[in-house]
CSV table of C-alpha atoms and ligand atoms in Angstrom, one decimal:
chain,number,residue,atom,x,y,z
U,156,UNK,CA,14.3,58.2,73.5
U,157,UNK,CA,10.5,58.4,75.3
U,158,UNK,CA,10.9,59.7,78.8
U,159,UNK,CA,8.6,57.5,80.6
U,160,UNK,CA,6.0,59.5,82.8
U,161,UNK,CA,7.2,60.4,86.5
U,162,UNK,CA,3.2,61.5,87.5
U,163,UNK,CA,0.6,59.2,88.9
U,164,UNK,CA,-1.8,59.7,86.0
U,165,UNK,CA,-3.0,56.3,86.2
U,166,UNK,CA,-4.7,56.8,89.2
U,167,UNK,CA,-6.0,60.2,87.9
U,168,UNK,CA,-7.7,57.7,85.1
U,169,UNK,CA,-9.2,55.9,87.6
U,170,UNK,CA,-10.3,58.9,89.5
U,171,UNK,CA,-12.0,60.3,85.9
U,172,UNK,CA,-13.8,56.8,85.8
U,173,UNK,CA,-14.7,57.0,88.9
U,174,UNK,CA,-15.9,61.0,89.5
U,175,UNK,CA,-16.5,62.4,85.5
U,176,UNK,CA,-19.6,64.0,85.1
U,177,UNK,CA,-22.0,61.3,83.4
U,178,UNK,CA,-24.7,63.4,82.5
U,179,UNK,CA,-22.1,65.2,80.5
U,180,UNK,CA,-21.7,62.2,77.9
U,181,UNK,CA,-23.6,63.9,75.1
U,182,UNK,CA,-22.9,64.2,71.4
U,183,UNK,CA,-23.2,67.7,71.9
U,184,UNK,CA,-23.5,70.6,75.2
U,185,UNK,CA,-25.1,73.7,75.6
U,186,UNK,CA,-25.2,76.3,78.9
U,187,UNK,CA,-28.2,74.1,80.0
U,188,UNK,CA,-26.4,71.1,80.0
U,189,UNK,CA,-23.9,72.2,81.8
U,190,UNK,CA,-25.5,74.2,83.9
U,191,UNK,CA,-26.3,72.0,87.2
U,192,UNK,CA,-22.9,70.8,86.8
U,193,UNK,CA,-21.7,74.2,87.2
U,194,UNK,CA,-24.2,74.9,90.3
U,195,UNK,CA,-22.7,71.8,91.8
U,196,UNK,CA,-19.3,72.8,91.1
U,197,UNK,CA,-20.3,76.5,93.0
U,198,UNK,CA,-21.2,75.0,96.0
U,199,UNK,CA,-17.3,73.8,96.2
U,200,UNK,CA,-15.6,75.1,98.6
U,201,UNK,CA,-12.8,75.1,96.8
U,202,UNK,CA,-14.2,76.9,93.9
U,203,UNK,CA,-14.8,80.6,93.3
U,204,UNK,CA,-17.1,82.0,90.6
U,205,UNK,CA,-17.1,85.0,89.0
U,206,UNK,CA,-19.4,86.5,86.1
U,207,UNK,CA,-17.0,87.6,83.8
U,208,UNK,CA,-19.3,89.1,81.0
U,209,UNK,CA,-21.6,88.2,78.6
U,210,UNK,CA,-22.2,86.8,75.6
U,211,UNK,CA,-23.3,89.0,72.4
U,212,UNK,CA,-27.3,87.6,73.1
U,213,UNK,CA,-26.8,88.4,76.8
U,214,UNK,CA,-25.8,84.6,78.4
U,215,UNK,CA,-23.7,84.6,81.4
U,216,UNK,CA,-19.9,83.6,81.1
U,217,UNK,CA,-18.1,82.4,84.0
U,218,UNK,CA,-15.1,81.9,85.1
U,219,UNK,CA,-14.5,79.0,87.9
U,220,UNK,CA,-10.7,79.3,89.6
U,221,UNK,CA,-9.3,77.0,92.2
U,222,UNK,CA,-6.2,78.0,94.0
U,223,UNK,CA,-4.3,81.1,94.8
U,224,UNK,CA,-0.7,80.7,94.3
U,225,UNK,CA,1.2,83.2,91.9
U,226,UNK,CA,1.9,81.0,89.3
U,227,UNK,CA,-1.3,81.4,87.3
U,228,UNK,CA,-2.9,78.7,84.4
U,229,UNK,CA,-5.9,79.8,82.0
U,230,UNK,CA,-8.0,77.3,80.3
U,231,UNK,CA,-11.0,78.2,78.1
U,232,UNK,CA,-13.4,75.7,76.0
U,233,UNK,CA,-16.0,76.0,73.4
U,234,UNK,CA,-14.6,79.3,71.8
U,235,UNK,CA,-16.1,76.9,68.5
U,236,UNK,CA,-19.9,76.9,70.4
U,237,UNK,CA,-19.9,73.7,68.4
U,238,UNK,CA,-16.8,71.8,70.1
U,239,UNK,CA,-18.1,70.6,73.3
U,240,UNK,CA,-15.5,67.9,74.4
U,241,UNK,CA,-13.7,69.7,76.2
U,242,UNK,CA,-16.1,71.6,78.3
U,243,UNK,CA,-17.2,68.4,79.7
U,244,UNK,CA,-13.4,67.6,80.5
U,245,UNK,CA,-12.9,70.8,82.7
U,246,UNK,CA,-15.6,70.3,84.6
U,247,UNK,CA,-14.8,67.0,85.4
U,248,UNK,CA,-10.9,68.1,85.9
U,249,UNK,CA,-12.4,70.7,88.9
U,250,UNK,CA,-14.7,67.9,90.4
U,251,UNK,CA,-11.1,65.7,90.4
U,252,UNK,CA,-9.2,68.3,91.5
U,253,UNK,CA,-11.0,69.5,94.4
U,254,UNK,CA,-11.6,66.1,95.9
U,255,UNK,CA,-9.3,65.3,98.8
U,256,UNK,CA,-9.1,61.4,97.7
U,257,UNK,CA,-8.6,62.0,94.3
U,258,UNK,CA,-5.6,64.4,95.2
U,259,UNK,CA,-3.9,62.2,97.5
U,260,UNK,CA,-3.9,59.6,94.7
U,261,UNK,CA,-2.4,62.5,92.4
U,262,UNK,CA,1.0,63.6,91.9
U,263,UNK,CA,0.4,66.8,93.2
U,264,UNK,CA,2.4,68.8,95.8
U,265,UNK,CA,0.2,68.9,99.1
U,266,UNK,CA,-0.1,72.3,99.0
U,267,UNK,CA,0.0,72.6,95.5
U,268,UNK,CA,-3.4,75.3,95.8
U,269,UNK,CA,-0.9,77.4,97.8
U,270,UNK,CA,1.4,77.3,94.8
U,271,UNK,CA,-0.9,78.1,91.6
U,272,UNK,CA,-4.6,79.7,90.6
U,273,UNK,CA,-6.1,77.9,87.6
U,274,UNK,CA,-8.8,79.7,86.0
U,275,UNK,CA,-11.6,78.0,83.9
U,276,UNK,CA,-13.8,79.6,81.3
U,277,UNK,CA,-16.0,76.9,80.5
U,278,UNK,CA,-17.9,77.4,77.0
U,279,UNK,CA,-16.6,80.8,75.6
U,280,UNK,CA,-19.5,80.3,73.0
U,281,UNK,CA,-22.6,80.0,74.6
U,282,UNK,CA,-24.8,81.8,72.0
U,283,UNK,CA,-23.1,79.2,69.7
U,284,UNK,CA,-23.6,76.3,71.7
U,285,UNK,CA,-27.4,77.4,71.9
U,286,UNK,CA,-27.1,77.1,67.6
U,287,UNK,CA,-24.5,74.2,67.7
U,288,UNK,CA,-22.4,76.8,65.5
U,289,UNK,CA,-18.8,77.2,65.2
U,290,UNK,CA,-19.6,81.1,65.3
U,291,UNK,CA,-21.1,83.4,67.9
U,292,UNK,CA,-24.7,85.1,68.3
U,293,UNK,CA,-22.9,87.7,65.7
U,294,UNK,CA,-21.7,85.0,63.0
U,295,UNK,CA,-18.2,86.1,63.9
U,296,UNK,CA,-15.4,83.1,64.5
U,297,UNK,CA,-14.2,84.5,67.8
U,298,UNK,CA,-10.6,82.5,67.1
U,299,UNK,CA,-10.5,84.8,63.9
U,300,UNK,CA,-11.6,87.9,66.6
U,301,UNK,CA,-8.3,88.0,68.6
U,302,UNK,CA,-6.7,91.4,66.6
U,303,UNK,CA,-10.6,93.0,65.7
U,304,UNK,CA,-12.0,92.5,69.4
U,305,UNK,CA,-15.5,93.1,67.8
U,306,UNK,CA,-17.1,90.4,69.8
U,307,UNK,CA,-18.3,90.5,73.3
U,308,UNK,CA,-16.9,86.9,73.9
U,309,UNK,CA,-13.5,88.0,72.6
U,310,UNK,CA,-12.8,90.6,74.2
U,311,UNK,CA,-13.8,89.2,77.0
U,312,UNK,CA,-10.6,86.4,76.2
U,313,UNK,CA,-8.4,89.4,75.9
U,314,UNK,CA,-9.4,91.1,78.9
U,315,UNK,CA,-9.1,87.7,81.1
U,316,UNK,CA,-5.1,87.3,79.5
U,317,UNK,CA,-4.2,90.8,79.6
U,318,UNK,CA,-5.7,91.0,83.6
U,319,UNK,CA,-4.3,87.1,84.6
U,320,UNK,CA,-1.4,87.5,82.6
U,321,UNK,CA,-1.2,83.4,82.7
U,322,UNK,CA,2.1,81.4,82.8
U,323,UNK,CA,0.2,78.7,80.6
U,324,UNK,CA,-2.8,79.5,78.4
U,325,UNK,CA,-5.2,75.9,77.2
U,326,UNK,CA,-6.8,77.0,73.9
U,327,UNK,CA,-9.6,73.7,74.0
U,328,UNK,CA,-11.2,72.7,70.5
U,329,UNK,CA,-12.6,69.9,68.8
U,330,UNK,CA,-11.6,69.4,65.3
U,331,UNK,CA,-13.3,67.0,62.5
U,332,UNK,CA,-12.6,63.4,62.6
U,333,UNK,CA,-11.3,62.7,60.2
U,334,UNK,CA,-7.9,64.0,60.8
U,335,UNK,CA,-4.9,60.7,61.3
U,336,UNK,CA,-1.8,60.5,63.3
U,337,UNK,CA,0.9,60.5,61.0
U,338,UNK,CA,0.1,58.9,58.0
U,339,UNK,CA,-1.5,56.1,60.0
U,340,UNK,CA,-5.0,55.3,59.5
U,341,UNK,CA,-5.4,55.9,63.3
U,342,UNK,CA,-7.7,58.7,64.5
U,343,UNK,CA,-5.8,61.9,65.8
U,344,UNK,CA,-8.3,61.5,68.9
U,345,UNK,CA,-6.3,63.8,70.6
U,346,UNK,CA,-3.9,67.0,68.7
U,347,UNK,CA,-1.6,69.2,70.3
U,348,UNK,CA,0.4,72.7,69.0
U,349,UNK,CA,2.0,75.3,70.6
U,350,UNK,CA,1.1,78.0,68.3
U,351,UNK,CA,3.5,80.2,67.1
U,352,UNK,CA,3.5,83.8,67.7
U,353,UNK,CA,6.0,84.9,64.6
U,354,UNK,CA,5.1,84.3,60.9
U,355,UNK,CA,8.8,82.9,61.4
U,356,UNK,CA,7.5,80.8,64.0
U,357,UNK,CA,10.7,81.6,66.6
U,358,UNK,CA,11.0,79.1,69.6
U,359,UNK,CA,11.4,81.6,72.6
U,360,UNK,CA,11.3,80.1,76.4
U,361,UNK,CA,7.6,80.3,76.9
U,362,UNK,CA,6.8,78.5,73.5
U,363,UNK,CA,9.7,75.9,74.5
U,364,UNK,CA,8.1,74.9,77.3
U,365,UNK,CA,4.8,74.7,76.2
U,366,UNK,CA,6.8,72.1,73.5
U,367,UNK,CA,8.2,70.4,76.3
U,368,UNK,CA,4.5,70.5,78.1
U,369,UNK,CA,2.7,68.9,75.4
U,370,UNK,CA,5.6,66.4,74.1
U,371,UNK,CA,5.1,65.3,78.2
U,372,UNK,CA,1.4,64.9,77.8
U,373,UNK,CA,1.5,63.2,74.9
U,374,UNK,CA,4.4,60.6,76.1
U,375,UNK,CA,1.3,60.7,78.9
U,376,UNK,CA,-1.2,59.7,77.0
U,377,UNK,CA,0.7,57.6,74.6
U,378,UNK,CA,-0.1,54.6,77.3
U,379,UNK,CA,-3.9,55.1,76.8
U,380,UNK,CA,-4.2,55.9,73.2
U,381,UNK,CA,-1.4,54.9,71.4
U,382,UNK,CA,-0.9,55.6,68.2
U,383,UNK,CA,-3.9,58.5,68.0
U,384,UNK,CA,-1.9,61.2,69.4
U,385,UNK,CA,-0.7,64.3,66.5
U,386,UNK,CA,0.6,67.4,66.7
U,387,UNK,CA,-1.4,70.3,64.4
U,388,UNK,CA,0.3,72.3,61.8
U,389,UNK,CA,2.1,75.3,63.4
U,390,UNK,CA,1.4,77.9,60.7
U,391,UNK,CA,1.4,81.4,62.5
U,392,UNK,CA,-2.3,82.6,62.1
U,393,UNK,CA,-2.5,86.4,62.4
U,394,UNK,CA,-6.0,86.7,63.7
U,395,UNK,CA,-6.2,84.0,66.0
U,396,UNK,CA,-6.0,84.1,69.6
U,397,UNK,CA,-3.7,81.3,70.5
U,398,UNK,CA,-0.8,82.5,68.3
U,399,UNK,CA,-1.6,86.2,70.1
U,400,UNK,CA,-1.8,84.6,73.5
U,401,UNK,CA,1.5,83.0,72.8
U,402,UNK,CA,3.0,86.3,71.9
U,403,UNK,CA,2.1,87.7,75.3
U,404,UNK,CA,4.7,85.4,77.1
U,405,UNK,CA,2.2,82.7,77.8
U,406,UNK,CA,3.0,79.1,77.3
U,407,UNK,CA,0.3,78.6,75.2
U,408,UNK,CA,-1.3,75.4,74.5
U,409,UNK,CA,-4.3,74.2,71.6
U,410,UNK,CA,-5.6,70.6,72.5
U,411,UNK,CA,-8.2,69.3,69.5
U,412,UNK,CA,-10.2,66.6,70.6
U,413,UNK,CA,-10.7,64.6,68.2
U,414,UNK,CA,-12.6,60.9,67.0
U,415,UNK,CA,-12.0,57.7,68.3
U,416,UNK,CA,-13.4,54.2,66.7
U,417,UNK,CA,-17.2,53.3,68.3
U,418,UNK,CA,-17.1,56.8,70.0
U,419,UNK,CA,-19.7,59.5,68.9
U,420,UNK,CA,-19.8,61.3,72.1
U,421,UNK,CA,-15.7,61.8,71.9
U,422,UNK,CA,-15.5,60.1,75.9
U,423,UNK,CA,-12.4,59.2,75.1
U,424,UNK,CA,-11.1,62.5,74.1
U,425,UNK,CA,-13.1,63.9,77.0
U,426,UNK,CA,-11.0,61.7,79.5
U,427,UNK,CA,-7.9,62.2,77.7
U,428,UNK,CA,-7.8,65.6,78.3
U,429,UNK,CA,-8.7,65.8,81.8
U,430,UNK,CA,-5.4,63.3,81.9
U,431,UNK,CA,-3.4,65.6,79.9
U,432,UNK,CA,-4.3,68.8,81.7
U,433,UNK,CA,-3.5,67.0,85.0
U,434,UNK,CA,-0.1,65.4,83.4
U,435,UNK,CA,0.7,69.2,82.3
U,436,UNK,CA,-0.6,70.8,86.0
U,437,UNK,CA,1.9,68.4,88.0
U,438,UNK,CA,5.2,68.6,85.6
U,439,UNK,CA,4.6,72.3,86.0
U,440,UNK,CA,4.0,72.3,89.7
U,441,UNK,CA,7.0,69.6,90.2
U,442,UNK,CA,9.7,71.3,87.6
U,443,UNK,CA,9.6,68.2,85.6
U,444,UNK,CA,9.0,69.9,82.7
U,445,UNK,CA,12.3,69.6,81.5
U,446,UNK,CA,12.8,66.2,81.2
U,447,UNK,CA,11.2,66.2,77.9
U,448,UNK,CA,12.7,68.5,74.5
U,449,UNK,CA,12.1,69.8,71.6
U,450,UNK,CA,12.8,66.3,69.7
U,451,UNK,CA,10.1,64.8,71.9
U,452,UNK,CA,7.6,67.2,70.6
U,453,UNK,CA,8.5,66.9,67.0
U,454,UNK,CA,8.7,63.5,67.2
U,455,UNK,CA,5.0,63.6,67.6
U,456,UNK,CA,3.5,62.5,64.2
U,457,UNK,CA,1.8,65.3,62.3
U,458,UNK,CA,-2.2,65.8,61.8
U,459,UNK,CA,-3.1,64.6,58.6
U,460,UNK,CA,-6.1,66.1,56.8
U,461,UNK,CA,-8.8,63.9,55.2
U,462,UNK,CA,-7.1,60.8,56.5
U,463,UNK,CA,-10.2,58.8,57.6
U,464,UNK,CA,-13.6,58.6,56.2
U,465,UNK,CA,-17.2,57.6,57.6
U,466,UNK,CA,-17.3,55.1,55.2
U,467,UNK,CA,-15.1,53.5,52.4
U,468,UNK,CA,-16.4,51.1,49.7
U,469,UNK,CA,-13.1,49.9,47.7
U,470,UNK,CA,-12.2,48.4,44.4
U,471,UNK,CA,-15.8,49.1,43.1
U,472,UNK,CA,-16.6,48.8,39.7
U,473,UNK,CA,-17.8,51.8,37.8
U,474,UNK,CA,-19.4,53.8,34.8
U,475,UNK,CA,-21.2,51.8,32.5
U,476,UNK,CA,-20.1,50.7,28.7
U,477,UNK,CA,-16.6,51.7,30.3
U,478,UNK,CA,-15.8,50.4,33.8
U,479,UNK,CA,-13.1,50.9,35.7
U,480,UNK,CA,-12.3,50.5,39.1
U,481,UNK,CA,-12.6,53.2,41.9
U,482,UNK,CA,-12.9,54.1,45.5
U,483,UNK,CA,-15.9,56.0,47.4
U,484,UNK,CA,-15.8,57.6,50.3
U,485,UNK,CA,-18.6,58.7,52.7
U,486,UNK,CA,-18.9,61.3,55.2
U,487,UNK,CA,-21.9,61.6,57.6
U,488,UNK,CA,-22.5,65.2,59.1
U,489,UNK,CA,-23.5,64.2,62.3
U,490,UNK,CA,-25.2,67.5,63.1
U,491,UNK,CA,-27.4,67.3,60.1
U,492,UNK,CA,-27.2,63.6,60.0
U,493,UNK,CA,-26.7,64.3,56.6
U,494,UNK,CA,-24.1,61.4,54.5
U,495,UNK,CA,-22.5,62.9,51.3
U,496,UNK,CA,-20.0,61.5,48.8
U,497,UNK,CA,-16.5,62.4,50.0
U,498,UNK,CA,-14.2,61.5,47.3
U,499,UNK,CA,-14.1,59.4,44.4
U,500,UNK,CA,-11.1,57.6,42.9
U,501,UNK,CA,-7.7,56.0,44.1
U,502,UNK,CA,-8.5,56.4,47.8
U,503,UNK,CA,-5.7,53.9,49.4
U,504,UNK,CA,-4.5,57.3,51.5
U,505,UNK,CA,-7.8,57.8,53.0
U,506,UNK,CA,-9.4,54.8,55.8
U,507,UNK,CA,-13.3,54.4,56.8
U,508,UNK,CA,-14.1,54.1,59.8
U,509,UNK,CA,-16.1,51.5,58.0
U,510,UNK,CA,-14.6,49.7,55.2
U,511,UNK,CA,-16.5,47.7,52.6
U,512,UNK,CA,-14.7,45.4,49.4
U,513,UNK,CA,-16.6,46.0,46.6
U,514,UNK,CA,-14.9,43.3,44.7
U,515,UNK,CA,-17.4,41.8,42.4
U,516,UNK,CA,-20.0,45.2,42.9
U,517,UNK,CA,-21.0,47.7,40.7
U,518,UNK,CA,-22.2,51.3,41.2
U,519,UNK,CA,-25.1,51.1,39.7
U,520,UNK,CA,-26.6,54.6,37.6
U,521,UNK,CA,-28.8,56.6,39.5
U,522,UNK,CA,-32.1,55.9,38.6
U,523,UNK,CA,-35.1,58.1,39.7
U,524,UNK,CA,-39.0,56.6,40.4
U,525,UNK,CA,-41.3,59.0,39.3
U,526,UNK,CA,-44.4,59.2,41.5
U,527,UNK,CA,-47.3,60.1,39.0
U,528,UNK,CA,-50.1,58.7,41.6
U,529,UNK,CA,-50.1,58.5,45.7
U,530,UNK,CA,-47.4,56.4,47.2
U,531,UNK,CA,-47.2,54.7,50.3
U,532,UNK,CA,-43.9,54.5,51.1
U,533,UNK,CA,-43.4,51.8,53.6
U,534,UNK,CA,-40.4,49.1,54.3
U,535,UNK,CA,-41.5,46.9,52.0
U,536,UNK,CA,-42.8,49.3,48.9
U,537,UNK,CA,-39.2,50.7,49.2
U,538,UNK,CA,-37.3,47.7,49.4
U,539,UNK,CA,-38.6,46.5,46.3
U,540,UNK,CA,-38.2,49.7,44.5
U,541,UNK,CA,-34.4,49.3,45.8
U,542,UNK,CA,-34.0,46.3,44.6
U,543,UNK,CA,-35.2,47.5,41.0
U,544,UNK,CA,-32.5,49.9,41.5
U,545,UNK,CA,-34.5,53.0,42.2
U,546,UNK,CA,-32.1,55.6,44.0
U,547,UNK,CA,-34.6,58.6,44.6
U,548,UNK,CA,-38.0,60.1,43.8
U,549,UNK,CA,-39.3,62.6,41.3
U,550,UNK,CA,-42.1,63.7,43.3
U,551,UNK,CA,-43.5,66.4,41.3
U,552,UNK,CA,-47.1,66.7,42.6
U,553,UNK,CA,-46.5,66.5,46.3
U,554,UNK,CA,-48.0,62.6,46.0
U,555,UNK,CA,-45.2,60.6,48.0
U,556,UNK,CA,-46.2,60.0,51.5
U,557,UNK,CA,-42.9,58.5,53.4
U,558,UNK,CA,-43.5,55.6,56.7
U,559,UNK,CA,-40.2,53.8,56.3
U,560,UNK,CA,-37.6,54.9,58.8
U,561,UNK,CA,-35.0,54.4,56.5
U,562,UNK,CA,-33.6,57.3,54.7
U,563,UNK,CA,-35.3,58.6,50.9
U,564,UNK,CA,-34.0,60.9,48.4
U,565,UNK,CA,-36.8,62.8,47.3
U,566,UNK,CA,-36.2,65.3,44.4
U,567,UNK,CA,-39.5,67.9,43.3
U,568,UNK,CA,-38.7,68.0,40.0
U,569,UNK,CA,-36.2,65.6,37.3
U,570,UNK,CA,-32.6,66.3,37.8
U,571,UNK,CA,-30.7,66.1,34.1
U,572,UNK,CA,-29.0,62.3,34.5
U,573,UNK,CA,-25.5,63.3,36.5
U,574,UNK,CA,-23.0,60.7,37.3
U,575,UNK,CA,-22.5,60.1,41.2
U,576,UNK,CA,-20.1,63.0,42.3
U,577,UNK,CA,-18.2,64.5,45.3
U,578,UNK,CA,-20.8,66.3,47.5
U,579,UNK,CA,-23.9,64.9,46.4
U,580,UNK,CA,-26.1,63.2,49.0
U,581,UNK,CA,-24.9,59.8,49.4
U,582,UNK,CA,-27.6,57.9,47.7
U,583,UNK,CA,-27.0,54.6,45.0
U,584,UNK,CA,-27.3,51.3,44.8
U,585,UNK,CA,-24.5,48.7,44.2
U,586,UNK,CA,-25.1,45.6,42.1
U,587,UNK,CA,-23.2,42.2,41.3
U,588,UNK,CA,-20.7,43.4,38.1
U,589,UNK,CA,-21.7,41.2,35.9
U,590,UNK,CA,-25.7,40.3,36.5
U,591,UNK,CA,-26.2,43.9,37.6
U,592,UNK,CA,-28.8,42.6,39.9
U,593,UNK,CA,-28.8,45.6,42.8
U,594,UNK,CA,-27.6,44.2,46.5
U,595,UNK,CA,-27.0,46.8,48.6
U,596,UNK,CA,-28.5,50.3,49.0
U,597,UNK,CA,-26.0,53.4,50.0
U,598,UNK,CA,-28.8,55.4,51.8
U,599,UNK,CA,-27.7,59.0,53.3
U,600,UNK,CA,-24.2,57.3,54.0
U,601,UNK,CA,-25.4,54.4,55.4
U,602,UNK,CA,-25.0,50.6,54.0
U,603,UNK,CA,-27.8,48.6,53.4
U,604,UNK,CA,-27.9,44.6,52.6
U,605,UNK,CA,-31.0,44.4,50.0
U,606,UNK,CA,-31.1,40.4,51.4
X,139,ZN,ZN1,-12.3,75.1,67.3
């Protein structure tokens, strides 16, 4: 049975609508971005600061706290310098939290700042962020640093547990999104674990109530995003900080943000974690924490890999003298904006976030145009090569010039004929099956109509 939320998280919604940080709604963040955000955030009276290090390149790491009760929460972001979402969220959750209005709306005791310190390292990872790299300034994952301590950032982390010693740790990430709730074809936009801290993953109280502390969040958000709420695979992970956090006593909590349909910047994620830290803050603070168990967390459906695509064109027909029938799916690397064949096959486990019948189409064989005099390369020039069902071009001697803003292949010397494969860059040209005429372009991922 769903325990129905006892917090006033729906006027915390509002209040995120109303007060979130809107230059913050960017596909990706660095320390500059946030950094008047931060100065703002200084000037709170109900804020302290405190430089807590640096990064490996030398960029400041702080540490914002409200609060000064005994009962003590950590929450860090952007470990991943290329996981953002999250960042934005605490920064907002301090703005919320520290307005008088928005707490009276709140379900928080009145003196609740009397009760608990909450400590925020926003962006871990700011040599990464710089970059837009999972890794630091060093190349190092520092959430495979937790046991080595060999960068700065990490060792900062372990200094800030083993000195706060925190009743409940937030390990913030982003993950891919592509990732499902359940077997659903719903976007896991938001995934919780309490990481183990035992190869034999035991369940001691810390751990439980962190399980009882996300299956409460996620009841939470289960009114806003239903459906698109997963729980991540609990495999111990040796060299990882949240499963060492968790072995220090720490209820420690990983949120993922993660996709939602027609959102690039991950808002909703962003806004779903400010409610979720906020839902977790005031079932701590009010001893609710109970009311949910074990069942309630594990009745949260499980992350599921690969679940979603960019793009899926089904029931295509392929290969030429011998067609059969197959799948394609598309991923688009946003950071690269780079679209690559995914898979290839029986694809009925995996959704698009686009999907396209390809009854009646054909995949037509690559076919290369091979530049042997200057090219102009405009709309219209490359249209018509499209529609004679060239997919790139052999441009040996450097004699292609490119003014169309739609995407080319360009190869600098004749690939061997290869069939259309997982990983290459997504680049062919669909036909009708039986007249072959070409009548759509797949161009870096993206679908074109050759009207
Ligand atoms: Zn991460």
């Amino acid at each position: 049975m769903t325990v129905h939320p006892h917090i006033s998280v729906a006027n915390i919604a509002e209040a995120f609508d109303a007060m979130h940080w809107r230059e913050l709604n960017k596909v990706h963040l660095n320390a500059s971005d946030i950094a008047p955000v931060m100065e703002m955030l200084a000037q709170n009276e109900n804020i302290r600061v405190a430089d807590i290090g640096e990064s490996f390149e030398g960029r400041p790491i702080k540490r914002y706290s409200v609060g000064t009760g005994d009962k003590v929460i950590l929450a860090w972001t952007q470990m991943h310098g290329d996981e953002p979402t999250a960042t934005a969220a605490v920064l907002d959750w301090l703005q919320i939290l520290t307005s008088a209005h928005a707490l009276a709306l709140s379900g928080l005791p009145a003196d609740w700042m009397n009760q608990v310190t909450l400590y925020v390292v926003p962006m871990l990872n700011p040599d990464g962020a710089q970059r837009r790299t999972r890794v630091n300034g060093q190349g190092i994952d520092i959430n495979r640093d937790a046991k080595a301590l060999q960068s700065p950032e990490g060792r900062l982390l372990h200094d800030q547990v083993s000195e706060l010693k925190p009743d409940i740790a937030f390990n913030l990430h982003d993950q891919n999104p592509y990732y499902t709730a359940g077997t659903s074809s719903n976007p896991a936009t938001i995934a919780f674990l309490a990481p183990a801290y035992h190869e034999d993953k035991h369940v001691d109280g810390p751990r439980l109530r962190a399980k009882q502390l996300i299956a409460g969040m996620a009841d939470v958000l289960g009114h806003y995003i239903p459906g698109c709420i997963a729980r991540y695979d609990d495999t111990y992970s040796f060299r990882s900080f949240g499963d060492n956090i968790a072995a220090t006593g720490a209820s420690t909590i990983l949120i993922e943000s993660g996709a939602a349909k027609q959102d690039p910047n991950r808002q909703v994620a962003r806004k779903m974690n400010v409610i979720a830290l906020q839902s977790a803050l005031e079932a701590f603070l009010n001893d609710t924490v109970n009311r949910y168990s074990l069942a309630d967390y594990y009745r949260i459906p499980e992350n599921r890999e690969d679940g979603l695509c960019d793009m899926k064109l089904y029931n295509l027909t392929m290969g030429g003298d011998l067609p059969y029938l197959a799948d394609i799916s598309i991923l688009i690397d946003g950071k690269n904006d780079t679209g690559t064949v995914g898979a290839i096959g029986d694809l009925r486990t995996i959704n698009g976030f686009t999907n396209i019948n390809g009854q009646g189409l054909k995949v037509l064989p690559e076919k290369g145009f091979e530049v042997d005099s200057p090219l102009t390369l405009n709309d219209e020039t490359y249209l018509n090569l499209l529609k004679a069902g060239f997919s790139y071009f052999i441009d040996t001697q450097n004699q292609l010039s490119i003014t169309t803003t739609m995407p080319v292949q360009v190869v600098a010397t004749a690939p061997v004929a290869t069939p259309l494969l997982p990983g290459a860059p997504a680049y062919f040209i669909v036909g009708d099956s039986h007249s072959n005429q070409p009548s759509a372009a797949v161009l870096n991922g993206r679908w074109h109509a050759l009207g």
